[in-house]
Amino acid sequence: MLRSACSQRRSLYFLCSRNKKTLPIINVTTNHKYVKKKAEWNVEAGIRLFGSEVRSFREKLCDISAAYVTASYQKFEGEEKCKVNLHGCVIPVWRNLYHDTRREITLLVTKKDAKRLSEYEQARVYHLIPIRVFFNQSGLAKVAIGVFERNDLPDKRNQIDAKDYARENRGEM
């Protein structure tokens, strides 16, 4: 009796694993500013969403053009805390289901990836930018995060003021 139950479970497992349905990858939105730029490092993260937000994603009603990612990894006495969040992602309300349109969304990554993302962020040389939001083959919402070098342009206001002042003085003489 016990032997037949085990064999039944085993055969059911193999049947389920062979007949798994793979869904097509659905691209919800992309960050067009950063798609063509070369990222230092890429990682895919899961997204913790409410049901109404998933509906909005499926209808492709979200905007990540102004979104950014924050990561923190802290190690206390034997405890490790990792937190990765997505800020600035606009998800409009779908029909009559209500949620905050600009809430802080928790991203699901491994501890190793969270630690590496927080190191990049603490270096103050890199931006953590969501490149695209999509549903993978299993139907789970994912976000692709890219690590890009900051290209902060120098402040040239003083130089412009000096040139204007010199131009005015030349005109008076």
mmCIF file of C-alpha atoms in Angstrom:
data_model
loop_
_atom_site.group_PDB
_atom_site.id
_atom_site.type_symbol
_atom_site.label_atom_id
_atom_site.label_comp_id
_atom_site.label_asym_id
_atom_site.label_seq_id
_atom_site.Cartn_x
_atom_site.Cartn_y
_atom_site.Cartn_z
ATOM 1 C CA MET A 1 0.000 0.000 0.000
ATOM 2 C CA LEU A 2 2.741 2.459 0.958
ATOM 3 C CA ARG A 3 4.742 1.556 -2.079
ATOM 4 C CA SER A 4 1.893 2.261 -4.483
ATOM 5 C CA ALA A 5 1.187 5.670 -2.892
ATOM 6 C CA CYS A 6 4.837 6.677 -3.348
ATOM 7 C CA SER A 7 4.851 5.526 -6.948
ATOM 8 C CA GLN A 8 1.612 7.438 -7.590
ATOM 9 C CA ARG A 9 3.135 10.616 -6.161
ATOM 10 C CA ARG A 10 6.267 10.112 -8.220
ATOM 11 C CA SER A 11 4.304 9.596 -11.442
ATOM 12 C CA LEU A 12 2.161 12.672 -10.723
ATOM 13 C CA TYR A 13 5.312 14.729 -10.160
ATOM 14 C CA PHE A 14 6.778 13.675 -13.494
ATOM 15 C CA LEU A 15 3.494 14.317 -15.308
ATOM 16 C CA CYS A 16 3.246 17.815 -13.847
ATOM 17 C CA SER A 17 6.855 18.662 -14.613
ATOM 18 C CA ARG A 18 6.519 17.540 -18.248
ATOM 19 C CA ASN A 19 3.258 19.354 -18.967
ATOM 20 C CA LYS A 20 4.182 22.744 -17.483
ATOM 21 C CA LYS A 21 2.760 25.613 -19.460
ATOM 22 C CA THR A 22 5.176 28.384 -20.282
ATOM 23 C CA LEU A 23 3.575 31.732 -20.862
ATOM 24 C CA PRO A 24 5.006 34.297 -23.238
ATOM 25 C CA ILE A 25 7.116 37.055 -21.715
ATOM 26 C CA ILE A 26 4.927 40.172 -21.567
ATOM 27 C CA ASN A 27 6.845 43.441 -21.621
ATOM 28 C CA VAL A 28 4.873 45.981 -19.554
ATOM 29 C CA THR A 29 7.057 49.077 -19.882
ATOM 30 C CA THR A 30 10.635 50.147 -20.504
ATOM 31 C CA ASN A 31 12.749 53.092 -19.424
ATOM 32 C CA HIS A 32 13.660 54.452 -22.847
ATOM 33 C CA LYS A 33 16.423 56.720 -21.541
ATOM 34 C CA TYR A 34 18.519 53.807 -20.317
ATOM 35 C CA VAL A 35 17.667 50.962 -22.716
ATOM 36 C CA LYS A 36 20.518 51.684 -25.132
ATOM 37 C CA LYS A 37 23.105 52.637 -22.494
ATOM 38 C CA LYS A 38 25.534 50.001 -21.290
ATOM 39 C CA ALA A 39 24.914 49.024 -17.687
ATOM 40 C CA GLU A 40 27.705 48.169 -15.276
ATOM 41 C CA TRP A 41 25.630 45.281 -13.877
ATOM 42 C CA ASN A 42 22.057 43.970 -14.349
ATOM 43 C CA VAL A 43 19.797 42.027 -12.010
ATOM 44 C CA GLU A 44 16.213 40.810 -12.215
ATOM 45 C CA ALA A 45 14.056 41.259 -9.135
ATOM 46 C CA GLY A 46 10.554 40.184 -8.236
ATOM 47 C CA ILE A 47 7.967 42.816 -7.346
ATOM 48 C CA ARG A 48 5.609 42.684 -4.367
ATOM 49 C CA LEU A 49 2.300 44.064 -5.695
ATOM 50 C CA PHE A 50 -1.342 44.373 -4.710
ATOM 51 C CA GLY A 51 -4.010 42.790 -6.919
ATOM 52 C CA SER A 52 -5.110 46.114 -8.384
ATOM 53 C CA GLU A 53 -1.492 46.923 -9.260
ATOM 54 C CA VAL A 54 -1.130 43.602 -11.072
ATOM 55 C CA ARG A 55 -4.256 44.463 -13.071
ATOM 56 C CA SER A 56 -2.760 47.846 -13.961
ATOM 57 C CA PHE A 57 0.481 46.137 -15.019
ATOM 58 C CA ARG A 58 -1.397 43.666 -17.208
ATOM 59 C CA GLU A 59 -3.180 46.590 -18.886
ATOM 60 C CA LYS A 60 0.291 48.200 -19.359
ATOM 61 C CA LEU A 61 -0.714 51.276 -17.341
ATOM 62 C CA CYS A 62 2.493 52.125 -15.507
ATOM 63 C CA ASP A 63 5.356 54.554 -15.954
ATOM 64 C CA ILE A 64 8.940 54.029 -14.757
ATOM 65 C CA SER A 65 10.586 56.930 -16.597
ATOM 66 C CA ALA A 66 11.228 58.813 -13.321
ATOM 67 C CA ALA A 67 11.666 55.762 -11.093
ATOM 68 C CA TYR A 68 14.769 54.825 -9.104
ATOM 69 C CA VAL A 69 15.841 52.008 -6.791
ATOM 70 C CA THR A 70 17.221 52.228 -3.260
ATOM 71 C CA ALA A 71 19.023 49.385 -1.539
ATOM 72 C CA SER A 72 20.219 48.949 2.015
ATOM 73 C CA TYR A 73 22.026 46.028 3.580
ATOM 74 C CA GLN A 74 22.759 46.120 7.307
ATOM 75 C CA LYS A 75 24.476 43.539 9.420
ATOM 76 C CA PHE A 76 23.950 43.742 13.172
ATOM 77 C CA GLU A 77 24.887 41.228 15.849
ATOM 78 C CA GLY A 78 24.171 38.064 13.881
ATOM 79 C CA GLU A 79 21.185 39.621 12.059
ATOM 80 C CA GLU A 80 21.173 40.682 8.444
ATOM 81 C CA LYS A 81 18.582 43.104 7.101
ATOM 82 C CA CYS A 82 18.290 43.757 3.385
ATOM 83 C CA LYS A 83 15.776 46.106 1.850
ATOM 84 C CA VAL A 84 15.424 47.005 -1.828
ATOM 85 C CA ASN A 85 12.674 49.412 -2.878
ATOM 86 C CA LEU A 86 11.375 50.971 -6.070
ATOM 87 C CA HIS A 87 10.390 54.645 -5.808
ATOM 88 C CA GLY A 88 8.608 56.923 -8.255
ATOM 89 C CA CYS A 89 6.844 54.243 -10.285
ATOM 90 C CA VAL A 90 3.419 55.601 -11.285
ATOM 91 C CA ILE A 91 0.712 52.922 -11.331
ATOM 92 C CA PRO A 92 -2.700 54.453 -12.072
ATOM 93 C CA VAL A 93 -5.820 52.994 -10.485
ATOM 94 C CA TRP A 94 -7.463 50.337 -12.635
ATOM 95 C CA ARG A 95 -11.262 50.671 -12.735
ATOM 96 C CA ASN A 96 -12.666 50.783 -9.202
ATOM 97 C CA LEU A 97 -9.795 49.011 -7.430
ATOM 98 C CA TYR A 98 -7.936 51.460 -5.207
ATOM 99 C CA HIS A 99 -4.275 51.721 -4.284
ATOM 100 C CA ASP A 100 -1.762 54.503 -3.776
ATOM 101 C CA THR A 101 -0.443 55.471 -7.216
ATOM 102 C CA ARG A 102 3.067 56.389 -6.001
ATOM 103 C CA ARG A 103 3.826 54.029 -3.151
ATOM 104 C CA GLU A 104 7.183 52.522 -2.222
ATOM 105 C CA ILE A 105 7.270 49.075 -3.849
ATOM 106 C CA THR A 106 9.315 46.289 -2.251
ATOM 107 C CA LEU A 107 11.547 44.331 -4.605
ATOM 108 C CA LEU A 108 12.427 40.705 -3.947
ATOM 109 C CA VAL A 109 16.102 39.871 -4.456
ATOM 110 C CA THR A 110 18.567 37.474 -2.883
ATOM 111 C CA LYS A 111 20.769 38.622 0.008
ATOM 112 C CA LYS A 112 23.810 38.462 -2.231
ATOM 113 C CA ASP A 113 22.218 40.771 -4.815
ATOM 114 C CA ALA A 114 20.888 43.135 -2.118
ATOM 115 C CA LYS A 115 24.358 43.409 -0.620
ATOM 116 C CA ARG A 116 25.905 44.129 -4.012
ATOM 117 C CA LEU A 117 23.232 46.724 -4.885
ATOM 118 C CA SER A 118 23.746 48.506 -1.561
ATOM 119 C CA GLU A 119 27.516 48.572 -2.160
ATOM 120 C CA TYR A 120 26.942 50.218 -5.534
ATOM 121 C CA GLU A 121 24.584 52.754 -3.980
ATOM 122 C CA GLN A 122 26.900 53.604 -1.074
ATOM 123 C CA ALA A 123 29.763 54.248 -3.505
ATOM 124 C CA ARG A 124 27.845 57.357 -4.701
ATOM 125 C CA VAL A 125 29.242 56.814 -8.187
ATOM 126 C CA TYR A 126 26.339 54.753 -9.553
ATOM 127 C CA HIS A 127 22.594 55.082 -10.166
ATOM 128 C CA LEU A 128 20.251 52.122 -9.647
ATOM 129 C CA ILE A 129 17.638 52.441 -12.399
ATOM 130 C CA PRO A 130 14.753 50.113 -13.342
ATOM 131 C CA ILE A 131 15.186 49.340 -17.040
ATOM 132 C CA ARG A 132 12.009 47.388 -17.742
ATOM 133 C CA VAL A 133 9.017 45.796 -16.052
ATOM 134 C CA PHE A 134 7.715 42.509 -17.408
ATOM 135 C CA PHE A 135 5.881 39.276 -16.635
ATOM 136 C CA ASN A 136 8.166 36.249 -16.985
ATOM 137 C CA GLN A 137 7.280 32.816 -18.368
ATOM 138 C CA SER A 138 5.774 31.756 -15.039
ATOM 139 C CA GLY A 139 3.487 34.795 -14.982
ATOM 140 C CA LEU A 140 5.369 36.596 -12.191
ATOM 141 C CA ALA A 141 5.968 40.357 -12.290
ATOM 142 C CA LYS A 142 9.678 41.190 -12.532
ATOM 143 C CA VAL A 143 11.769 44.324 -12.885
ATOM 144 C CA ALA A 144 15.188 44.496 -14.540
ATOM 145 C CA ILE A 145 17.502 46.795 -12.581
ATOM 146 C CA GLY A 146 20.579 48.308 -14.187
ATOM 147 C CA VAL A 147 23.543 49.892 -12.420
ATOM 148 C CA PHE A 148 24.722 52.936 -14.390
ATOM 149 C CA GLU A 149 27.606 55.309 -13.768
ATOM 150 C CA ARG A 150 26.594 58.805 -12.757
ATOM 151 C CA ASN A 151 27.453 61.433 -15.299
ATOM 152 C CA ASP A 152 26.943 64.551 -13.210
ATOM 153 C CA LEU A 153 27.838 67.514 -15.344
ATOM 154 C CA PRO A 154 29.891 70.266 -13.695
ATOM 155 C CA ASP A 155 28.137 73.448 -12.622
ATOM 156 C CA LYS A 156 28.990 76.073 -15.233
ATOM 157 C CA ARG A 157 26.877 78.948 -13.900
ATOM 158 C CA ASN A 158 29.897 80.833 -12.524
ATOM 159 C CA GLN A 159 31.738 80.543 -15.855
ATOM 160 C CA ILE A 160 28.702 81.821 -17.749
ATOM 161 C CA ASP A 161 28.352 84.784 -15.358
ATOM 162 C CA ALA A 162 32.036 85.644 -15.803
ATOM 163 C CA LYS A 163 31.713 85.545 -19.609
ATOM 164 C CA ASP A 164 28.600 87.777 -19.467
ATOM 165 C CA TYR A 165 30.391 90.257 -17.202
ATOM 166 C CA ALA A 166 33.420 90.346 -19.520
ATOM 167 C CA ARG A 167 31.181 90.842 -22.565
ATOM 168 C CA GLU A 168 29.369 93.737 -20.879
ATOM 169 C CA ASN A 169 32.668 95.407 -19.894
ATOM 170 C CA ARG A 170 34.002 95.119 -23.464
ATOM 171 C CA GLY A 171 30.859 96.787 -24.803
ATOM 172 C CA GLU A 172 31.189 99.774 -22.423
ATOM 173 C CA MET A 173 34.821 100.541 -23.344
#
